[in-house]
PDB file of C-alpha atoms in Angstrom:
ATOM      1  CA  UNK A   1       2.457  24.192   7.474  1.00  0.00           C
ATOM      2  CA  UNK A   2       0.874  24.803   4.261  1.00  0.00           C
ATOM      3  CA  UNK A   3      -3.270  24.638   2.732  1.00  0.00           C
ATOM      4  CA  UNK A   4      -3.480  24.126  -1.400  1.00  0.00           C
ATOM      5  CA  UNK A   5      -6.982  24.707  -1.965  1.00  0.00           C
ATOM      6  CA  UNK A   6      -8.625  22.873  -5.280  1.00  0.00           C
ATOM      7  CA  UNK A   7     -11.164  23.736  -7.218  1.00  0.00           C
ATOM      8  CA  UNK A   8     -13.151  22.177  -9.077  1.00  0.00           C
ATOM      9  CA  UNK A   9     -14.145  19.432  -7.569  1.00  0.00           C
ATOM     10  CA  UNK A  10     -16.751  17.737 -10.238  1.00  0.00           C
ATOM     11  CA  UNK A  11     -15.676  18.910 -13.551  1.00  0.00           C
ATOM     12  CA  UNK A  12     -18.453  17.394 -16.858  1.00  0.00           C
ATOM     13  CA  UNK A  13     -16.837  18.064 -20.616  1.00  0.00           C
ATOM     14  CA  UNK A  14     -17.287  16.451 -24.016  1.00  0.00           C
ATOM     15  CA  UNK A  15     -15.186  14.902 -25.454  1.00  0.00           C
ATOM     16  CA  UNK A  16     -13.041  17.164 -27.706  1.00  0.00           C
ATOM     17  CA  UNK A  17     -12.872  20.230 -24.739  1.00  0.00           C
ATOM     18  CA  UNK A  18     -10.216  21.387 -22.636  1.00  0.00           C
ATOM     19  CA  UNK A  19     -10.413  21.108 -18.964  1.00  0.00           C
ATOM     20  CA  UNK A  20      -9.090  23.207 -16.330  1.00  0.00           C
ATOM     21  CA  UNK A  21      -8.495  22.089 -12.996  1.00  0.00           C
ATOM     22  CA  UNK A  22      -6.941  25.466 -10.556  1.00  0.00           C
ATOM     23  CA  UNK A  23      -5.335  25.344  -7.862  1.00  0.00           C
ATOM     24  CA  UNK A  24      -3.695  27.546  -4.896  1.00  0.00           C
ATOM     25  CA  UNK A  25      -1.309  27.373  -2.230  1.00  0.00           C
ATOM     26  CA  UNK A  26      -0.768  29.230   1.646  1.00  0.00           C
ATOM     27  CA  UNK A  27       3.589  28.811   1.379  1.00  0.00           C
ATOM     28  CA  UNK A  28       5.503  31.085  -0.560  1.00  0.00           C
ATOM     29  CA  UNK A  29       8.005  28.528   0.119  1.00  0.00           C
ATOM     30  CA  UNK A  30       7.191  26.043  -1.600  1.00  0.00           C
ATOM     31  CA  UNK A  31       8.506  24.958  -4.874  1.00  0.00           C
ATOM     32  CA  UNK A  32       8.012  21.982  -6.304  1.00  0.00           C
ATOM     33  CA  UNK A  33       4.107  21.443  -7.062  1.00  0.00           C
ATOM     34  CA  UNK A  34       2.900  18.630  -9.217  1.00  0.00           C
ATOM     35  CA  UNK A  35      -0.957  17.159 -11.042  1.00  0.00           C
ATOM     36  CA  UNK A  36      -1.431  13.177 -10.217  1.00  0.00           C
ATOM     37  CA  UNK A  37      -4.695  11.440 -11.724  1.00  0.00           C
ATOM     38  CA  UNK A  38      -5.858   8.757 -10.161  1.00  0.00           C
ATOM     39  CA  UNK A  39      -8.320   6.046 -10.553  1.00  0.00           C
ATOM     40  CA  UNK A  40      -9.833   4.336  -8.336  1.00  0.00           C
ATOM     41  CA  UNK A  41      -7.754   1.783  -6.255  1.00  0.00           C
ATOM     42  CA  UNK A  42      -5.214   3.139  -7.841  1.00  0.00           C
ATOM     43  CA  UNK A  43      -1.670   4.166  -6.392  1.00  0.00           C
ATOM     44  CA  UNK A  44      -1.583   8.448  -8.342  1.00  0.00           C
ATOM     45  CA  UNK A  45      -0.006   8.640 -11.108  1.00  0.00           C
ATOM     46  CA  UNK A  46       2.353  11.719 -11.753  1.00  0.00           C
ATOM     47  CA  UNK A  47       1.374  14.191 -14.904  1.00  0.00           C
ATOM     48  CA  UNK A  48       2.675  16.648 -15.067  1.00  0.00           C
ATOM     49  CA  UNK A  49       5.138  18.736 -12.916  1.00  0.00           C
ATOM     50  CA  UNK A  50       6.329  22.062 -12.547  1.00  0.00           C
ATOM     51  CA  UNK A  51       8.576  23.775 -10.423  1.00  0.00           C
ATOM     52  CA  UNK A  52       8.916  27.519  -9.194  1.00  0.00           C
ATOM     53  CA  UNK A  53      10.917  29.371 -12.104  1.00  0.00           C
ATOM     54  CA  UNK A  54       9.147  27.713 -14.412  1.00  0.00           C
ATOM     55  CA  UNK A  55       5.958  30.092 -14.982  1.00  0.00           C
ATOM     56  CA  UNK A  56       4.275  27.371 -17.542  1.00  0.00           C
ATOM     57  CA  UNK A  57       5.238  23.436 -19.739  1.00  0.00           C
ATOM     58  CA  UNK A  58       3.700  21.260 -21.623  1.00  0.00           C
ATOM     59  CA  UNK A  59       3.529  17.822 -22.634  1.00  0.00           C
ATOM     60  CA  UNK A  60       1.431  17.485 -25.340  1.00  0.00           C
ATOM     61  CA  UNK A  61      -2.084  17.849 -24.322  1.00  0.00           C
ATOM     62  CA  UNK A  62      -1.751  18.930 -20.635  1.00  0.00           C
ATOM     63  CA  UNK A  63       0.029  22.143 -19.621  1.00  0.00           C
ATOM     64  CA  UNK A  64       0.661  23.834 -16.349  1.00  0.00           C
ATOM     65  CA  UNK A  65       0.656  26.552 -15.101  1.00  0.00           C
ATOM     66  CA  UNK A  66       2.557  28.318 -11.957  1.00  0.00           C
ATOM     67  CA  UNK A  67       1.800  32.021 -11.264  1.00  0.00           C
ATOM     68  CA  UNK A  68       4.074  32.639  -7.562  1.00  0.00           C
ATOM     69  CA  UNK A  69       2.501  36.371  -6.692  1.00  0.00           C
ATOM     70  CA  UNK A  70      -1.042  34.839  -6.324  1.00  0.00           C
ATOM     71  CA  UNK A  71       0.175  31.533  -5.306  1.00  0.00           C
ATOM     72  CA  UNK A  72      -1.672  29.406  -7.736  1.00  0.00           C
ATOM     73  CA  UNK A  73      -1.678  26.976 -10.460  1.00  0.00           C
ATOM     74  CA  UNK A  74      -3.760  24.997 -13.287  1.00  0.00           C
ATOM     75  CA  UNK A  75      -4.295  22.125 -14.997  1.00  0.00           C
ATOM     76  CA  UNK A  76      -5.384  22.476 -18.760  1.00  0.00           C
ATOM     77  CA  UNK A  77      -6.003  19.788 -20.588  1.00  0.00           C
ATOM     78  CA  UNK A  78      -6.929  20.216 -24.292  1.00  0.00           C
ATOM     79  CA  UNK A  79      -8.436  17.850 -26.871  1.00  0.00           C
ATOM     80  CA  UNK A  80     -10.032  16.223 -24.022  1.00  0.00           C
ATOM     81  CA  UNK A  81     -11.117  11.649 -24.384  1.00  0.00           C
ATOM     82  CA  UNK A  82     -13.068   9.653 -22.252  1.00  0.00           C
ATOM     83  CA  UNK A  83      -9.754   7.698 -20.860  1.00  0.00           C
ATOM     84  CA  UNK A  84      -8.885  11.296 -19.049  1.00  0.00           C
ATOM     85  CA  UNK A  85     -12.231  10.657 -16.812  1.00  0.00           C
ATOM     86  CA  UNK A  86     -10.602  10.084 -13.508  1.00  0.00           C
ATOM     87  CA  UNK A  87      -9.899  12.021  -9.767  1.00  0.00           C
ATOM     88  CA  UNK A  88      -6.634  14.675 -10.518  1.00  0.00           C
ATOM     89  CA  UNK A  89      -4.939  16.356  -7.396  1.00  0.00           C
ATOM     90  CA  UNK A  90      -1.851  19.037  -7.432  1.00  0.00           C
ATOM     91  CA  UNK A  91      -0.267  19.442  -4.159  1.00  0.00           C
ATOM     92  CA  UNK A  92       2.231  21.670  -3.417  1.00  0.00           C
ATOM     93  CA  UNK A  93       5.885  20.555  -1.618  1.00  0.00           C
ATOM     94  CA  UNK A  94       8.264  22.371   0.385  1.00  0.00           C
ATOM     95  CA  UNK A  95      11.956  21.227  -0.477  1.00  0.00           C
ATOM     96  CA  UNK A  96      14.139  22.195   2.085  1.00  0.00           C
ATOM     97  CA  UNK A  97      14.264  22.051   5.626  1.00  0.00           C
ATOM     98  CA  UNK A  98      12.473  19.469   8.394  1.00  0.00           C
ATOM     99  CA  UNK A  99      10.088  19.731   5.756  1.00  0.00           C
ATOM    100  CA  UNK A 100      11.798  18.261   3.171  1.00  0.00           C
ATOM    101  CA  UNK A 101      10.072  15.782   0.651  1.00  0.00           C
ATOM    102  CA  UNK A 102       6.553  16.262   2.221  1.00  0.00           C
ATOM    103  CA  UNK A 103       3.048  16.489  -0.429  1.00  0.00           C
ATOM    104  CA  UNK A 104       0.082  19.008   0.416  1.00  0.00           C
ATOM    105  CA  UNK A 105      -2.463  17.615  -1.693  1.00  0.00           C
ATOM    106  CA  UNK A 106      -5.492  19.549  -2.778  1.00  0.00           C
ATOM    107  CA  UNK A 107      -9.023  18.330  -2.190  1.00  0.00           C
ATOM    108  CA  UNK A 108      -8.863  16.652  -5.982  1.00  0.00           C
ATOM    109  CA  UNK A 109     -11.921  16.789  -8.943  1.00  0.00           C
ATOM    110  CA  UNK A 110     -13.273  14.406 -10.162  1.00  0.00           C
ATOM    111  CA  UNK A 111     -13.274  14.895 -14.356  1.00  0.00           C
ATOM    112  CA  UNK A 112     -15.704  12.994 -16.317  1.00  0.00           C
ATOM    113  CA  UNK A 113     -15.309  13.394 -20.535  1.00  0.00           C
ATOM    114  CA  UNK A 114     -18.268  12.126 -21.781  1.00  0.00           C
ATOM    115  CA  UNK A 115     -17.902  10.517 -25.483  1.00  0.00           C
TER     116      UNK A 115
ATOM    117  CA  UNK B   1      11.000   5.430 -13.600  1.00  0.00           C
ATOM    118  CA  UNK B   2      11.720   3.939 -10.343  1.00  0.00           C
ATOM    119  CA  UNK B   3       9.933   1.167  -8.298  1.00  0.00           C
ATOM    120  CA  UNK B   4       8.084   0.812  -4.714  1.00  0.00           C
ATOM    121  CA  UNK B   5       6.427  -1.680  -4.647  1.00  0.00           C
ATOM    122  CA  UNK B   6       3.970  -2.411  -1.247  1.00  0.00           C
ATOM    123  CA  UNK B   7       2.629  -5.293   1.126  1.00  0.00           C
ATOM    124  CA  UNK B   8      -0.375  -7.133   0.714  1.00  0.00           C
ATOM    125  CA  UNK B   9      -2.747  -5.273  -1.523  1.00  0.00           C
ATOM    126  CA  UNK B  10      -5.332  -5.530   0.311  1.00  0.00           C
ATOM    127  CA  UNK B  11      -5.894  -6.866   4.835  1.00  0.00           C
ATOM    128  CA  UNK B  12      -9.477  -7.292   5.691  1.00  0.00           C
ATOM    129  CA  UNK B  13      -8.489  -7.464   9.695  1.00  0.00           C
ATOM    130  CA  UNK B  14     -10.735  -8.231  13.283  1.00  0.00           C
ATOM    131  CA  UNK B  15     -10.827  -5.377  14.956  1.00  0.00           C
ATOM    132  CA  UNK B  16      -7.987  -4.809  17.497  1.00  0.00           C
ATOM    133  CA  UNK B  17      -5.365  -6.890  15.681  1.00  0.00           C
ATOM    134  CA  UNK B  18      -2.930  -5.040  14.170  1.00  0.00           C
ATOM    135  CA  UNK B  19      -2.003  -5.105  10.902  1.00  0.00           C
ATOM    136  CA  UNK B  20       1.654  -4.712   9.330  1.00  0.00           C
ATOM    137  CA  UNK B  21       1.889  -2.694   5.487  1.00  0.00           C
ATOM    138  CA  UNK B  22       5.208  -3.155   3.518  1.00  0.00           C
ATOM    139  CA  UNK B  23       6.614  -0.547   1.454  1.00  0.00           C
ATOM    140  CA  UNK B  24       9.962  -0.953  -0.539  1.00  0.00           C
ATOM    141  CA  UNK B  25      11.994   0.598  -3.604  1.00  0.00           C
ATOM    142  CA  UNK B  26      13.131  -2.123  -5.240  1.00  0.00           C
ATOM    143  CA  UNK B  27      15.631  -0.681  -7.383  1.00  0.00           C
ATOM    144  CA  UNK B  28      15.868   2.539  -5.270  1.00  0.00           C
ATOM    145  CA  UNK B  29      17.399   3.742  -1.757  1.00  0.00           C
ATOM    146  CA  UNK B  30      15.205   6.025  -0.010  1.00  0.00           C
ATOM    147  CA  UNK B  31      15.942   7.356   3.450  1.00  0.00           C
ATOM    148  CA  UNK B  32      12.793   8.579   2.972  1.00  0.00           C
ATOM    149  CA  UNK B  33       9.563   7.461   3.465  1.00  0.00           C
ATOM    150  CA  UNK B  34       5.769   8.980   3.675  1.00  0.00           C
ATOM    151  CA  UNK B  35       2.987   7.528   4.423  1.00  0.00           C
ATOM    152  CA  UNK B  36       0.216   8.867   3.525  1.00  0.00           C
ATOM    153  CA  UNK B  37      -3.611   7.393   3.768  1.00  0.00           C
ATOM    154  CA  UNK B  38      -7.115   8.800   1.759  1.00  0.00           C
ATOM    155  CA  UNK B  39     -10.958   7.603   3.210  1.00  0.00           C
ATOM    156  CA  UNK B  40     -13.484   6.976   0.634  1.00  0.00           C
ATOM    157  CA  UNK B  41     -13.538   9.969  -1.653  1.00  0.00           C
ATOM    158  CA  UNK B  42     -11.218  11.785  -0.313  1.00  0.00           C
ATOM    159  CA  UNK B  43      -7.396  13.390  -0.964  1.00  0.00           C
ATOM    160  CA  UNK B  44      -4.271  11.901   0.392  1.00  0.00           C
ATOM    161  CA  UNK B  45      -3.376  13.210   3.857  1.00  0.00           C
ATOM    162  CA  UNK B  46      -0.191  12.991   5.255  1.00  0.00           C
ATOM    163  CA  UNK B  47       0.022  10.952   7.356  1.00  0.00           C
ATOM    164  CA  UNK B  48       4.496  10.432   8.850  1.00  0.00           C
ATOM    165  CA  UNK B  49       7.572  10.772   7.285  1.00  0.00           C
ATOM    166  CA  UNK B  50       9.290   7.355   7.763  1.00  0.00           C
ATOM    167  CA  UNK B  51      13.039   7.608   8.160  1.00  0.00           C
ATOM    168  CA  UNK B  52      16.237   5.175   7.778  1.00  0.00           C
ATOM    169  CA  UNK B  53      18.312   4.484  11.270  1.00  0.00           C
ATOM    170  CA  UNK B  54      15.151   7.525  13.528  1.00  0.00           C
ATOM    171  CA  UNK B  55      11.793   7.638  14.866  1.00  0.00           C
ATOM    172  CA  UNK B  56       9.171   8.596  12.118  1.00  0.00           C
ATOM    173  CA  UNK B  57       7.853  12.316  12.516  1.00  0.00           C
ATOM    174  CA  UNK B  58       4.256  12.154  12.536  1.00  0.00           C
ATOM    175  CA  UNK B  59       1.399  14.662  11.253  1.00  0.00           C
ATOM    176  CA  UNK B  60      -0.335  17.040  13.783  1.00  0.00           C
ATOM    177  CA  UNK B  61      -3.561  14.538  14.445  1.00  0.00           C
ATOM    178  CA  UNK B  62      -1.491  11.183  13.795  1.00  0.00           C
ATOM    179  CA  UNK B  63      -0.945   9.069  17.175  1.00  0.00           C
ATOM    180  CA  UNK B  64       2.578   7.162  16.933  1.00  0.00           C
ATOM    181  CA  UNK B  65       1.301   5.148  19.460  1.00  0.00           C
ATOM    182  CA  UNK B  66      -0.963   3.739  16.934  1.00  0.00           C
ATOM    183  CA  UNK B  67       0.602   3.506  13.854  1.00  0.00           C
ATOM    184  CA  UNK B  68       3.958   2.217  14.900  1.00  0.00           C
ATOM    185  CA  UNK B  69       6.995   3.044  11.159  1.00  0.00           C
ATOM    186  CA  UNK B  70       9.832   1.241  11.327  1.00  0.00           C
ATOM    187  CA  UNK B  71      12.595   1.965   8.103  1.00  0.00           C
ATOM    188  CA  UNK B  72      15.039  -0.702   9.543  1.00  0.00           C
ATOM    189  CA  UNK B  73      16.617  -0.552   6.250  1.00  0.00           C
ATOM    190  CA  UNK B  74      16.842   1.568   3.088  1.00  0.00           C
ATOM    191  CA  UNK B  75      14.426  -0.328   1.015  1.00  0.00           C
ATOM    192  CA  UNK B  76      12.301  -1.336   3.651  1.00  0.00           C
ATOM    193  CA  UNK B  77      10.018   0.686   5.927  1.00  0.00           C
ATOM    194  CA  UNK B  78       6.432  -0.501   7.427  1.00  0.00           C
ATOM    195  CA  UNK B  79       3.606   0.687   8.973  1.00  0.00           C
ATOM    196  CA  UNK B  80       2.313  -1.220  11.859  1.00  0.00           C
ATOM    197  CA  UNK B  81      -1.879  -0.257  12.788  1.00  0.00           C
ATOM    198  CA  UNK B  82      -1.673  -1.521  16.250  1.00  0.00           C
ATOM    199  CA  UNK B  83      -5.715  -2.288  17.056  1.00  0.00           C
ATOM    200  CA  UNK B  84      -7.151  -1.389  14.634  1.00  0.00           C
ATOM    201  CA  UNK B  85     -11.094  -0.321  14.739  1.00  0.00           C
ATOM    202  CA  UNK B  86     -13.404   0.355  11.634  1.00  0.00           C
ATOM    203  CA  UNK B  87     -12.555   3.916  11.255  1.00  0.00           C
ATOM    204  CA  UNK B  88      -9.048   2.687  10.778  1.00  0.00           C
ATOM    205  CA  UNK B  89     -10.420   1.139   7.142  1.00  0.00           C
ATOM    206  CA  UNK B  90      -9.509   3.014   4.601  1.00  0.00           C
ATOM    207  CA  UNK B  91      -6.456   3.322   1.640  1.00  0.00           C
ATOM    208  CA  UNK B  92      -3.057   3.645   3.164  1.00  0.00           C
ATOM    209  CA  UNK B  93      -0.319   4.392   0.012  1.00  0.00           C
ATOM    210  CA  UNK B  94       3.686   4.934   0.525  1.00  0.00           C
ATOM    211  CA  UNK B  95       5.957   7.141  -1.929  1.00  0.00           C
ATOM    212  CA  UNK B  96       9.943   7.439  -1.916  1.00  0.00           C
ATOM    213  CA  UNK B  97      12.040   9.737  -3.973  1.00  0.00           C
ATOM    214  CA  UNK B  98      14.700   8.346  -5.713  1.00  0.00           C
ATOM    215  CA  UNK B  99      17.957  10.449  -4.590  1.00  0.00           C
ATOM    216  CA  UNK B 100      19.566   9.191  -7.077  1.00  0.00           C
ATOM    217  CA  UNK B 101      17.325   9.930 -10.252  1.00  0.00           C
ATOM    218  CA  UNK B 102      17.108  12.363 -12.994  1.00  0.00           C
ATOM    219  CA  UNK B 103      14.168  13.592 -11.541  1.00  0.00           C
ATOM    220  CA  UNK B 104      15.308  14.370  -7.685  1.00  0.00           C
ATOM    221  CA  UNK B 105      11.932  16.368  -7.153  1.00  0.00           C
ATOM    222  CA  UNK B 106       9.779  13.481  -8.442  1.00  0.00           C
ATOM    223  CA  UNK B 107       7.917  11.344  -5.693  1.00  0.00           C
ATOM    224  CA  UNK B 108       7.476   7.413  -6.195  1.00  0.00           C
ATOM    225  CA  UNK B 109       4.414   6.108  -5.369  1.00  0.00           C
ATOM    226  CA  UNK B 110       2.989   2.298  -3.913  1.00  0.00           C
ATOM    227  CA  UNK B 111       0.491   0.667  -5.467  1.00  0.00           C
ATOM    228  CA  UNK B 112      -1.775   0.438  -2.226  1.00  0.00           C
ATOM    229  CA  UNK B 113      -3.181  -0.969   0.571  1.00  0.00           C
ATOM    230  CA  UNK B 114      -6.785  -1.046   1.248  1.00  0.00           C
ATOM    231  CA  UNK B 115      -7.277  -2.105   4.838  1.00  0.00           C
ATOM    232  CA  UNK B 116     -10.414  -3.236   6.881  1.00  0.00           C
ATOM    233  CA  UNK B 117     -11.158  -3.487   9.440  1.00  0.00           C
ATOM    234  CA  UNK B 118     -14.922  -5.755  10.268  1.00  0.00           C
TER     235      UNK B 118
END
């Protein structure tokens, strides 16, 4: 099955700095890669996603890059703000066959943005 | 986006009792729903895939007789934790896709159910 590794486990930055979180996946058949932000006790919130036919996607301060050959994808947050502090999860999905729709999550990154 | 609800949001029970958690898609029909479990300070782990009108598919290591899943309609899946024990205490989250939505890959998560077994 799919295996997703996420690094770093914790990340501390100053307000205004950039933050980068990296993930690798094992199944080359995976074709959908969402990123989630989760606050304590709440549901995961989709912040950006990318499909395997795209190398990069940007939405305001958030961007995701995907390298299919190396099987890794990264989340980039620019101009970080204290409200960006949360746990971030990457995930990979093999959207086909009997595994349709199953998400495998990374271990999570605790992001702390200091004012 | 589509809305998924869960009930209850929080439950405390005694060891040995059974607890039922409901997951509903409020504005779309979901033939497939997913159940995840999240222990404190850990990631979400898929427990099972709930299929409307058929048996659920369980992930390796998840006891199907302990975690009973019923997906009797296109908008409701239930997870019953039978004979719950303290080690079952966790945050249970369901998710579903909206097959009629614009973003077919996006999964919509319920708000989660915090289960505490005493």
